[in-house]
Amino acid sequence: MDELMEQYQNLKISAYDKLNEVNKLIHDVTLGPNSTYRDEPDTINRENEIKQRTKYKPKSNAYVRPPVSDLRILLKMKELERLKQTQELIAQKQKLFVEQQKMRENRMRERWIEKQKELLLQVEHQEMQIFQAEEEHDKNSLLQNEQRQRYYQELEEKRRRRGSNYKLRSR
């Protein structure tokens, strides 16, 4: 867009330069009903006409001013159009950014929920392992208690037998 505006400015400057050069040579109206220029075939009349033109300067301002106001309006319109396009582009980029931000937040929320579920599953799994270990420990404790009781009972029974064997022998 800047390159286009620069080219437009260069074209405008070139047109003004050429207009100034032409205006130096022309001092009266050359087109239209008030035209002082006529197409005549003989060159003498043309030379005379050129001499008359250089001597005679019309009272009206024949200098054609460049349509500066039109160019300014055009430049303002182009600038407004450029600003509008820029604002639209910024609005689109903002909208895209907001949408992407929402998508990121949703993905983060989903990941967080997944991680939370994974942690809950891990905690439940660890609790199950702990309960299983406790149950196994309880079973082992019961088996050990039973084995200990059997051992003590066997010991008690061996003592009784020995005691009864001693009583029988001592008799």
PDB file of N, CA and C in Angstrom, residues 1-99:
ATOM      1  N   MET A   1       0.838  -1.185   0.000  1.00  0.00           N
ATOM      2  CA  MET A   1       0.000   0.000   0.000  1.00  0.00           C
ATOM      3  C   MET A   1       0.881   1.246   0.000  1.00  0.00           C
ATOM      4  N   ASP A   2       1.972   1.221   0.780  1.00  0.00           N
ATOM      5  CA  ASP A   2       2.876   2.368   0.829  1.00  0.00           C
ATOM      6  C   ASP A   2       3.539   2.585  -0.535  1.00  0.00           C
ATOM      7  N   GLU A   3       3.889   1.486  -1.161  1.00  0.00           N
ATOM      8  CA  GLU A   3       4.523   1.595  -2.486  1.00  0.00           C
ATOM      9  C   GLU A   3       3.553   2.225  -3.485  1.00  0.00           C
ATOM     10  N   LEU A   4       2.283   1.831  -3.407  1.00  0.00           N
ATOM     11  CA  LEU A   4       1.270   2.388  -4.298  1.00  0.00           C
ATOM     12  C   LEU A   4       1.096   3.886  -4.039  1.00  0.00           C
ATOM     13  N   MET A   5       1.079   4.267  -2.772  1.00  0.00           N
ATOM     14  CA  MET A   5       0.940   5.689  -2.430  1.00  0.00           C
ATOM     15  C   MET A   5       2.163   6.470  -2.907  1.00  0.00           C
ATOM     16  N   GLU A   6       3.349   5.884  -2.796  1.00  0.00           N
ATOM     17  CA  GLU A   6       4.557   6.553  -3.250  1.00  0.00           C
ATOM     18  C   GLU A   6       4.526   6.749  -4.764  1.00  0.00           C
ATOM     19  N   GLN A   7       4.075   5.716  -5.485  1.00  0.00           N
ATOM     20  CA  GLN A   7       3.961   5.836  -6.939  1.00  0.00           C
ATOM     21  C   GLN A   7       2.941   6.907  -7.306  1.00  0.00           C
ATOM     22  N   TYR A   8       1.857   6.948  -6.556  1.00  0.00           N
ATOM     23  CA  TYR A   8       0.824   7.947  -6.804  1.00  0.00           C
ATOM     24  C   TYR A   8       1.385   9.353  -6.572  1.00  0.00           C
ATOM     25  N   GLN A   9       2.156   9.519  -5.505  1.00  0.00           N
ATOM     26  CA  GLN A   9       2.770  10.823  -5.227  1.00  0.00           C
ATOM     27  C   GLN A   9       3.735  11.211  -6.342  1.00  0.00           C
ATOM     28  N   ASN A  10       4.533  10.255  -6.808  1.00  0.00           N
ATOM     29  CA  ASN A  10       5.474  10.533  -7.900  1.00  0.00           C
ATOM     30  C   ASN A  10       4.726  10.927  -9.176  1.00  0.00           C
ATOM     31  N   LEU A  11       3.635  10.237  -9.470  1.00  0.00           N
ATOM     32  CA  LEU A  11       2.820  10.552 -10.641  1.00  0.00           C
ATOM     33  C   LEU A  11       2.242  11.959 -10.510  1.00  0.00           C
ATOM     34  N   LYS A  12       1.776  12.285  -9.336  1.00  0.00           N
ATOM     35  CA  LYS A  12       1.192  13.601  -9.087  1.00  0.00           C
ATOM     36  C   LYS A  12       2.242  14.698  -9.292  1.00  0.00           C
ATOM     37  N   ILE A  13       3.413  14.500  -8.742  1.00  0.00           N
ATOM     38  CA  ILE A  13       4.486  15.488  -8.887  1.00  0.00           C
ATOM     39  C   ILE A  13       4.860  15.654 -10.362  1.00  0.00           C
ATOM     40  N   SER A  14       4.963  14.546 -11.054  1.00  0.00           N
ATOM     41  CA  SER A  14       5.299  14.585 -12.484  1.00  0.00           C
ATOM     42  C   SER A  14       4.223  15.347 -13.261  1.00  0.00           C
ATOM     43  N   ALA A  15       2.955  15.085 -12.946  1.00  0.00           N
ATOM     44  CA  ALA A  15       1.858  15.771 -13.634  1.00  0.00           C
ATOM     45  C   ALA A  15       1.911  17.277 -13.358  1.00  0.00           C
ATOM     46  N   TYR A  16       2.178  17.665 -12.103  1.00  0.00           N
ATOM     47  CA  TYR A  16       2.273  19.089 -11.778  1.00  0.00           C
ATOM     48  C   TYR A  16       3.436  19.748 -12.513  1.00  0.00           C
ATOM     49  N   ASP A  17       4.565  19.065 -12.580  1.00  0.00           N
ATOM     50  CA  ASP A  17       5.724  19.618 -13.295  1.00  0.00           C
ATOM     51  C   ASP A  17       5.386  19.850 -14.761  1.00  0.00           C
ATOM     52  N   LYS A  18       4.773  18.879 -15.389  1.00  0.00           N
ATOM     53  CA  LYS A  18       4.403  19.013 -16.805  1.00  0.00           C
ATOM     54  C   LYS A  18       3.357  20.105 -16.998  1.00  0.00           C
ATOM     55  N   LEU A  19       2.426  20.206 -16.063  1.00  0.00           N
ATOM     56  CA  LEU A  19       1.400  21.236 -16.136  1.00  0.00           C
ATOM     57  C   LEU A  19       2.032  22.618 -16.049  1.00  0.00           C
ATOM     58  N   ASN A  20       2.992  22.791 -15.169  1.00  0.00           N
ATOM     59  CA  ASN A  20       3.687  24.081 -15.052  1.00  0.00           C
ATOM     60  C   ASN A  20       4.430  24.420 -16.333  1.00  0.00           C
ATOM     61  N   GLU A  21       5.085  23.435 -16.943  1.00  0.00           N
ATOM     62  CA  GLU A  21       5.798  23.682 -18.197  1.00  0.00           C
ATOM     63  C   GLU A  21       4.834  24.116 -19.297  1.00  0.00           C
ATOM     64  N   VAL A  22       3.706  23.425 -19.395  1.00  0.00           N
ATOM     65  CA  VAL A  22       2.721  23.751 -20.433  1.00  0.00           C
ATOM     66  C   VAL A  22       2.097  25.101 -20.147  1.00  0.00           C
ATOM     67  N   ASN A  23       1.804  25.413 -18.901  1.00  0.00           N
ATOM     68  CA  ASN A  23       1.188  26.689 -18.551  1.00  0.00           C
ATOM     69  C   ASN A  23       2.085  27.867 -18.881  1.00  0.00           C
ATOM     70  N   LYS A  24       3.384  27.686 -18.857  1.00  0.00           N
ATOM     71  CA  LYS A  24       4.301  28.764 -19.223  1.00  0.00           C
ATOM     72  C   LYS A  24       4.167  29.097 -20.716  1.00  0.00           C
ATOM     73  N   LEU A  25       3.843  28.086 -21.510  1.00  0.00           N
ATOM     74  CA  LEU A  25       3.740  28.283 -22.951  1.00  0.00           C
ATOM     75  C   LEU A  25       2.359  28.761 -23.395  1.00  0.00           C
ATOM     76  N   ILE A  26       1.333  28.404 -22.663  1.00  0.00           N
ATOM     77  CA  ILE A  26      -0.032  28.742 -23.073  1.00  0.00           C
ATOM     78  C   ILE A  26      -0.561  29.834 -22.161  1.00  0.00           C
ATOM     79  N   HIS A  27      -1.075  30.912 -22.797  1.00  0.00           N
ATOM     80  CA  HIS A  27      -1.568  32.048 -22.006  1.00  0.00           C
ATOM     81  C   HIS A  27      -3.031  32.338 -22.270  1.00  0.00           C
ATOM     82  N   ASP A  28      -3.635  31.616 -23.138  1.00  0.00           N
ATOM     83  CA  ASP A  28      -5.052  31.853 -23.386  1.00  0.00           C
ATOM     84  C   ASP A  28      -5.769  30.520 -23.531  1.00  0.00           C
ATOM     85  N   VAL A  29      -7.065  30.587 -23.705  1.00  0.00           N
ATOM     86  CA  VAL A  29      -7.904  29.392 -23.773  1.00  0.00           C
ATOM     87  C   VAL A  29      -7.691  28.720 -25.123  1.00  0.00           C
ATOM     88  N   THR A  30      -7.459  27.411 -25.100  1.00  0.00           N
ATOM     89  CA  THR A  30      -7.196  26.678 -26.352  1.00  0.00           C
ATOM     90  C   THR A  30      -8.333  25.744 -26.728  1.00  0.00           C
ATOM     91  N   LEU A  31      -9.232  25.488 -25.833  1.00  0.00           N
ATOM     92  CA  LEU A  31     -10.361  24.597 -26.123  1.00  0.00           C
ATOM     93  C   LEU A  31     -11.668  25.275 -25.727  1.00  0.00           C
ATOM     94  N   GLY A  32     -12.747  24.847 -26.371  1.00  0.00           N
ATOM     95  CA  GLY A  32     -14.058  25.332 -25.993  1.00  0.00           C
ATOM     96  C   GLY A  32     -14.510  26.522 -26.807  1.00  0.00           C
ATOM     97  N   PRO A  33     -15.671  27.084 -26.483  1.00  0.00           N
ATOM     98  CA  PRO A  33     -16.238  28.181 -27.259  1.00  0.00           C
ATOM     99  C   PRO A  33     -15.432  29.470 -27.129  1.00  0.00           C
ATOM    100  N   ASN A  34     -14.685  29.667 -26.071  1.00  0.00           N
ATOM    101  CA  ASN A  34     -13.877  30.873 -25.885  1.00  0.00           C
ATOM    102  C   ASN A  34     -12.468  30.699 -26.418  1.00  0.00           C
ATOM    103  N   SER A  35     -12.259  29.672 -27.200  1.00  0.00           N
ATOM    104  CA  SER A  35     -10.932  29.352 -27.692  1.00  0.00           C
ATOM    105  C   SER A  35     -10.442  30.436 -28.640  1.00  0.00           C
ATOM    106  N   THR A  36      -9.189  30.824 -28.492  1.00  0.00           N
ATOM    107  CA  THR A  36      -8.561  31.803 -29.377  1.00  0.00           C
ATOM    108  C   THR A  36      -7.707  31.098 -30.413  1.00  0.00           C
ATOM    109  N   TYR A  37      -7.567  29.841 -30.280  1.00  0.00           N
ATOM    110  CA  TYR A  37      -6.741  29.044 -31.185  1.00  0.00           C
ATOM    111  C   TYR A  37      -7.605  28.472 -32.289  1.00  0.00           C
ATOM    112  N   ARG A  38      -7.179  28.674 -33.536  1.00  0.00           N
ATOM    113  CA  ARG A  38      -7.936  28.138 -34.666  1.00  0.00           C
ATOM    114  C   ARG A  38      -6.983  27.355 -35.547  1.00  0.00           C
ATOM    115  N   ASP A  39      -7.486  26.327 -36.104  1.00  0.00           N
ATOM    116  CA  ASP A  39      -6.685  25.514 -37.025  1.00  0.00           C
ATOM    117  C   ASP A  39      -6.675  26.170 -38.391  1.00  0.00           C
ATOM    118  N   GLU A  40      -5.540  26.755 -38.793  1.00  0.00           N
ATOM    119  CA  GLU A  40      -5.430  27.375 -40.112  1.00  0.00           C
ATOM    120  C   GLU A  40      -4.319  26.686 -40.873  1.00  0.00           C
ATOM    121  N   PRO A  41      -4.533  26.476 -42.155  1.00  0.00           N
ATOM    122  CA  PRO A  41      -3.549  25.714 -42.903  1.00  0.00           C
ATOM    123  C   PRO A  41      -2.253  26.467 -43.161  1.00  0.00           C
ATOM    124  N   ASP A  42      -2.289  27.730 -43.295  1.00  0.00           N
ATOM    125  CA  ASP A  42      -1.019  28.384 -43.647  1.00  0.00           C
ATOM    126  C   ASP A  42      -0.222  28.704 -42.404  1.00  0.00           C
ATOM    127  N   THR A  43       1.069  28.543 -42.513  1.00  0.00           N
ATOM    128  CA  THR A  43       1.971  28.669 -41.383  1.00  0.00           C
ATOM    129  C   THR A  43       2.216  30.115 -40.998  1.00  0.00           C
ATOM    130  N   ILE A  44       2.047  31.028 -41.910  1.00  0.00           N
ATOM    131  CA  ILE A  44       2.257  32.451 -41.603  1.00  0.00           C
ATOM    132  C   ILE A  44       1.249  32.890 -40.562  1.00  0.00           C
ATOM    133  N   ASN A  45      -0.002  32.520 -40.784  1.00  0.00           N
ATOM    134  CA  ASN A  45      -1.035  32.876 -39.814  1.00  0.00           C
ATOM    135  C   ASN A  45      -0.731  32.257 -38.446  1.00  0.00           C
ATOM    136  N   ARG A  46      -0.206  31.096 -38.486  1.00  0.00           N
ATOM    137  CA  ARG A  46       0.137  30.435 -37.211  1.00  0.00           C
ATOM    138  C   ARG A  46       1.257  31.196 -36.516  1.00  0.00           C
ATOM    139  N   GLU A  47       2.237  31.559 -37.252  1.00  0.00           N
ATOM    140  CA  GLU A  47       3.337  32.313 -36.648  1.00  0.00           C
ATOM    141  C   GLU A  47       2.835  33.628 -36.085  1.00  0.00           C
ATOM    142  N   ASN A  48       1.965  34.279 -36.822  1.00  0.00           N
ATOM    143  CA  ASN A  48       1.387  35.537 -36.334  1.00  0.00           C
ATOM    144  C   ASN A  48       0.570  35.291 -35.067  1.00  0.00           C
ATOM    145  N   GLU A  49      -0.156  34.230 -35.107  1.00  0.00           N
ATOM    146  CA  GLU A  49      -0.991  33.903 -33.946  1.00  0.00           C
ATOM    147  C   GLU A  49      -0.120  33.630 -32.725  1.00  0.00           C
ATOM    148  N   ILE A  50       0.971  32.938 -32.924  1.00  0.00           N
ATOM    149  CA  ILE A  50       1.887  32.649 -31.824  1.00  0.00           C
ATOM    150  C   ILE A  50       2.473  33.945 -31.301  1.00  0.00           C
ATOM    151  N   LYS A  51       2.853  34.859 -32.234  1.00  0.00           N
ATOM    152  CA  LYS A  51       3.381  36.147 -31.794  1.00  0.00           C
ATOM    153  C   LYS A  51       2.331  36.922 -31.020  1.00  0.00           C
ATOM    154  N   GLN A  52       1.091  36.884 -31.513  1.00  0.00           N
ATOM    155  CA  GLN A  52       0.019  37.599 -30.817  1.00  0.00           C
ATOM    156  C   GLN A  52      -0.210  36.998 -29.429  1.00  0.00           C
ATOM    157  N   ARG A  53      -0.130  35.736 -29.350  1.00  0.00           N
ATOM    158  CA  ARG A  53      -0.335  35.084 -28.051  1.00  0.00           C
ATOM    159  C   ARG A  53       0.728  35.511 -27.059  1.00  0.00           C
ATOM    160  N   THR A  54       1.940  35.610 -27.535  1.00  0.00           N
ATOM    161  CA  THR A  54       3.002  36.000 -26.614  1.00  0.00           C
ATOM    162  C   THR A  54       2.850  37.444 -26.192  1.00  0.00           C
ATOM    163  N   LYS A  55       2.300  38.306 -27.079  1.00  0.00           N
ATOM    164  CA  LYS A  55       2.092  39.701 -26.718  1.00  0.00           C
ATOM    165  C   LYS A  55       0.845  39.860 -25.856  1.00  0.00           C
ATOM    166  N   TYR A  56      -0.185  39.171 -26.242  1.00  0.00           N
ATOM    167  CA  TYR A  56      -1.474  39.356 -25.582  1.00  0.00           C
ATOM    168  C   TYR A  56      -1.635  38.367 -24.450  1.00  0.00           C
ATOM    169  N   LYS A  57      -1.969  38.892 -23.321  1.00  0.00           N
ATOM    170  CA  LYS A  57      -2.288  38.032 -22.200  1.00  0.00           C
ATOM    171  C   LYS A  57      -3.717  38.356 -21.802  1.00  0.00           C
ATOM    172  N   PRO A  58      -4.552  37.366 -21.764  1.00  0.00           N
ATOM    173  CA  PRO A  58      -5.951  37.625 -21.414  1.00  0.00           C
ATOM    174  C   PRO A  58      -6.064  38.105 -19.980  1.00  0.00           C
ATOM    175  N   LYS A  59      -7.119  38.883 -19.770  1.00  0.00           N
ATOM    176  CA  LYS A  59      -7.343  39.432 -18.434  1.00  0.00           C
ATOM    177  C   LYS A  59      -7.788  38.337 -17.463  1.00  0.00           C
ATOM    178  N   SER A  60      -8.489  37.370 -17.988  1.00  0.00           N
ATOM    179  CA  SER A  60      -8.928  36.288 -17.096  1.00  0.00           C
ATOM    180  C   SER A  60      -7.732  35.407 -16.764  1.00  0.00           C
ATOM    181  N   ASN A  61      -7.813  34.790 -15.635  1.00  0.00           N
ATOM    182  CA  ASN A  61      -6.718  33.932 -15.201  1.00  0.00           C
ATOM    183  C   ASN A  61      -6.801  32.632 -15.991  1.00  0.00           C
ATOM    184  N   ALA A  62      -5.979  32.534 -17.022  1.00  0.00           N
ATOM    185  CA  ALA A  62      -6.002  31.349 -17.867  1.00  0.00           C
ATOM    186  C   ALA A  62      -5.177  30.218 -17.261  1.00  0.00           C
ATOM    187  N   TYR A  63      -4.449  30.533 -16.216  1.00  0.00           N
ATOM    188  CA  TYR A  63      -3.645  29.511 -15.565  1.00  0.00           C
ATOM    189  C   TYR A  63      -4.580  28.479 -14.947  1.00  0.00           C
ATOM    190  N   VAL A  64      -4.419  27.274 -15.373  1.00  0.00           N
ATOM    191  CA  VAL A  64      -5.270  26.205 -14.851  1.00  0.00           C
ATOM    192  C   VAL A  64      -4.588  25.633 -13.617  1.00  0.00           C
ATOM    193  N   ARG A  65      -5.253  25.765 -12.541  1.00  0.00           N
ATOM    194  CA  ARG A  65      -4.693  25.252 -11.294  1.00  0.00           C
ATOM    195  C   ARG A  65      -4.970  23.751 -11.205  1.00  0.00           C
ATOM    196  N   PRO A  66      -4.036  23.055 -10.666  1.00  0.00           N
ATOM    197  CA  PRO A  66      -4.279  21.618 -10.517  1.00  0.00           C
ATOM    198  C   PRO A  66      -5.419  21.404  -9.525  1.00  0.00           C
ATOM    199  N   PRO A  67      -6.195  20.412  -9.770  1.00  0.00           N
ATOM    200  CA  PRO A  67      -7.333  20.154  -8.867  1.00  0.00           C
ATOM    201  C   PRO A  67      -6.851  19.617  -7.531  1.00  0.00           C
ATOM    202  N   VAL A  68      -6.241  20.503  -6.761  1.00  0.00           N
ATOM    203  CA  VAL A  68      -5.656  20.105  -5.483  1.00  0.00           C
ATOM    204  C   VAL A  68      -6.719  19.580  -4.540  1.00  0.00           C
ATOM    205  N   SER A  69      -7.853  20.245  -4.511  1.00  0.00           N
ATOM    206  CA  SER A  69      -8.893  19.817  -3.580  1.00  0.00           C
ATOM    207  C   SER A  69      -9.373  18.420  -3.940  1.00  0.00           C
ATOM    208  N   ASP A  70      -9.492  18.145  -5.257  1.00  0.00           N
ATOM    209  CA  ASP A  70      -9.905  16.804  -5.668  1.00  0.00           C
ATOM    210  C   ASP A  70      -8.858  15.777  -5.269  1.00  0.00           C
ATOM    211  N   LEU A  71      -7.595  16.122  -5.447  1.00  0.00           N
ATOM    212  CA  LEU A  71      -6.525  15.194  -5.073  1.00  0.00           C
ATOM    213  C   LEU A  71      -6.476  14.995  -3.559  1.00  0.00           C
ATOM    214  N   ARG A  72      -6.693  16.103  -2.851  1.00  0.00           N
ATOM    215  CA  ARG A  72      -6.706  15.977  -1.388  1.00  0.00           C
ATOM    216  C   ARG A  72      -7.858  15.089  -0.941  1.00  0.00           C
ATOM    217  N   ILE A  73      -8.997  15.299  -1.571  1.00  0.00           N
ATOM    218  CA  ILE A  73     -10.156  14.471  -1.233  1.00  0.00           C
ATOM    219  C   ILE A  73      -9.852  13.016  -1.566  1.00  0.00           C
ATOM    220  N   LEU A  74      -9.266  12.801  -2.750  1.00  0.00           N
ATOM    221  CA  LEU A  74      -8.912  11.440  -3.161  1.00  0.00           C
ATOM    222  C   LEU A  74      -7.920  10.828  -2.172  1.00  0.00           C
ATOM    223  N   LEU A  75      -6.912  11.624  -1.787  1.00  0.00           N
ATOM    224  CA  LEU A  75      -5.938  11.124  -0.815  1.00  0.00           C
ATOM    225  C   LEU A  75      -6.595  10.813   0.530  1.00  0.00           C
ATOM    226  N   LYS A  76      -7.489  11.699   0.953  1.00  0.00           N
ATOM    227  CA  LYS A  76      -8.198  11.453   2.210  1.00  0.00           C
ATOM    228  C   LYS A  76      -9.045  10.202   2.112  1.00  0.00           C
ATOM    229  N   MET A  77      -9.722  10.038   0.963  1.00  0.00           N
ATOM    230  CA  MET A  77     -10.541   8.844   0.777  1.00  0.00           C
ATOM    231  C   MET A  77      -9.680   7.585   0.787  1.00  0.00           C
ATOM    232  N   LYS A  78      -8.534   7.660   0.089  1.00  0.00           N
ATOM    233  CA  LYS A  78      -7.619   6.513   0.077  1.00  0.00           C
ATOM    234  C   LYS A  78      -7.100   6.222   1.479  1.00  0.00           C
ATOM    235  N   GLU A  79      -6.770   7.276   2.207  1.00  0.00           N
ATOM    236  CA  GLU A  79      -6.265   7.110   3.570  1.00  0.00           C
ATOM    237  C   GLU A  79      -7.345   6.500   4.457  1.00  0.00           C
ATOM    238  N   LEU A  80      -8.595   7.003   4.308  1.00  0.00           N
ATOM    239  CA  LEU A  80      -9.700   6.440   5.088  1.00  0.00           C
ATOM    240  C   LEU A  80      -9.943   4.985   4.725  1.00  0.00           C
ATOM    241  N   GLU A  81      -9.851   4.692   3.449  1.00  0.00           N
ATOM    242  CA  GLU A  81     -10.027   3.309   2.993  1.00  0.00           C
ATOM    243  C   GLU A  81      -8.922   2.420   3.567  1.00  0.00           C
ATOM    244  N   ARG A  82      -7.692   2.940   3.534  1.00  0.00           N
ATOM    245  CA  ARG A  82      -6.564   2.185   4.080  1.00  0.00           C
ATOM    246  C   ARG A  82      -6.746   1.959   5.586  1.00  0.00           C
ATOM    247  N   LEU A  83      -7.190   3.011   6.291  1.00  0.00           N
ATOM    248  CA  LEU A  83      -7.435   2.885   7.725  1.00  0.00           C
ATOM    249  C   LEU A  83      -8.534   1.875   8.009  1.00  0.00           C
ATOM    250  N   LYS A  84      -9.579   1.930   7.205  1.00  0.00           N
ATOM    251  CA  LYS A  84     -10.691   0.987   7.383  1.00  0.00           C
ATOM    252  C   LYS A  84     -10.208  -0.447   7.159  1.00  0.00           C
ATOM    253  N   GLN A  85      -9.424  -0.652   6.095  1.00  0.00           N
ATOM    254  CA  GLN A  85      -8.893  -1.984   5.821  1.00  0.00           C
ATOM    255  C   GLN A  85      -7.981  -2.443   6.953  1.00  0.00           C
ATOM    256  N   THR A  86      -7.179  -1.515   7.441  1.00  0.00           N
ATOM    257  CA  THR A  86      -6.270  -1.845   8.543  1.00  0.00           C
ATOM    258  C   THR A  86      -7.055  -2.216   9.790  1.00  0.00           C
ATOM    259  N   GLN A  87      -8.091  -1.431  10.086  1.00  0.00           N
ATOM    260  CA  GLN A  87      -8.921  -1.729  11.252  1.00  0.00           C
ATOM    261  C   GLN A  87      -9.632  -3.067  11.104  1.00  0.00           C
ATOM    262  N   GLU A  88     -10.120  -3.352   9.904  1.00  0.00           N
ATOM    263  CA  GLU A  88     -10.770  -4.642   9.659  1.00  0.00           C
ATOM    264  C   GLU A  88      -9.779  -5.781   9.845  1.00  0.00           C
ATOM    265  N   LEU A  89      -8.578  -5.587   9.329  1.00  0.00           N
ATOM    266  CA  LEU A  89      -7.547  -6.608   9.469  1.00  0.00           C
ATOM    267  C   LEU A  89      -7.187  -6.814  10.936  1.00  0.00           C
ATOM    268  N   ILE A  90      -7.065  -5.708  11.667  1.00  0.00           N
ATOM    269  CA  ILE A  90      -6.765  -5.812  13.103  1.00  0.00           C
ATOM    270  C   ILE A  90      -7.907  -6.520  13.828  1.00  0.00           C
ATOM    271  N   ALA A  91      -9.143  -6.190  13.476  1.00  0.00           N
ATOM    272  CA  ALA A  91     -10.299  -6.832  14.103  1.00  0.00           C
ATOM    273  C   ALA A  91     -10.295  -8.334  13.800  1.00  0.00           C
ATOM    274  N   GLN A  92      -9.979  -8.686  12.553  1.00  0.00           N
ATOM    275  CA  GLN A  92      -9.913 -10.107  12.193  1.00  0.00           C
ATOM    276  C   GLN A  92      -8.820 -10.814  12.984  1.00  0.00           C
ATOM    277  N   LYS A  93      -7.652 -10.164  13.091  1.00  0.00           N
ATOM    278  CA  LYS A  93      -6.542 -10.759  13.835  1.00  0.00           C
ATOM    279  C   LYS A  93      -6.907 -10.907  15.311  1.00  0.00           C
ATOM    280  N   GLN A  94      -7.590  -9.899  15.854  1.00  0.00           N
ATOM    281  CA  GLN A  94      -8.007  -9.984  17.253  1.00  0.00           C
ATOM    282  C   GLN A  94      -8.992 -11.130  17.443  1.00  0.00           C
ATOM    283  N   LYS A  95      -9.949 -11.224  16.527  1.00  0.00           N
ATOM    284  CA  LYS A  95     -10.944 -12.293  16.614  1.00  0.00           C
ATOM    285  C   LYS A  95     -10.257 -13.650  16.532  1.00  0.00           C
ATOM    286  N   LEU A  96      -9.324 -13.785  15.606  1.00  0.00           N
ATOM    287  CA  LEU A  96      -8.573 -15.021  15.466  1.00  0.00           C
ATOM    288  C   LEU A  96      -7.782 -15.316  16.735  1.00  0.00           C
ATOM    289  N   PHE A  97      -7.152 -14.278  17.289  1.00  0.00           N
ATOM    290  CA  PHE A  97      -6.381 -14.448  18.520  1.00  0.00           C
ATOM    291  C   PHE A  97      -7.284 -14.899  19.663  1.00  0.00           C
ATOM    292  N   VAL A  98      -8.455 -14.281  19.792  1.00  0.00           N
ATOM    293  CA  VAL A  98      -9.391 -14.642  20.863  1.00  0.00           C
ATOM    294  C   VAL A  98      -9.852 -16.084  20.685  1.00  0.00           C
ATOM    295  N   GLU A  99     -10.173 -16.458  19.445  1.00  0.00           N
ATOM    296  CA  GLU A  99     -10.605 -17.837  19.186  1.00  0.00           C
ATOM    297  C   GLU A  99      -9.492 -18.827  19.520  1.00  0.00           C
TER     298      GLU A  99
END
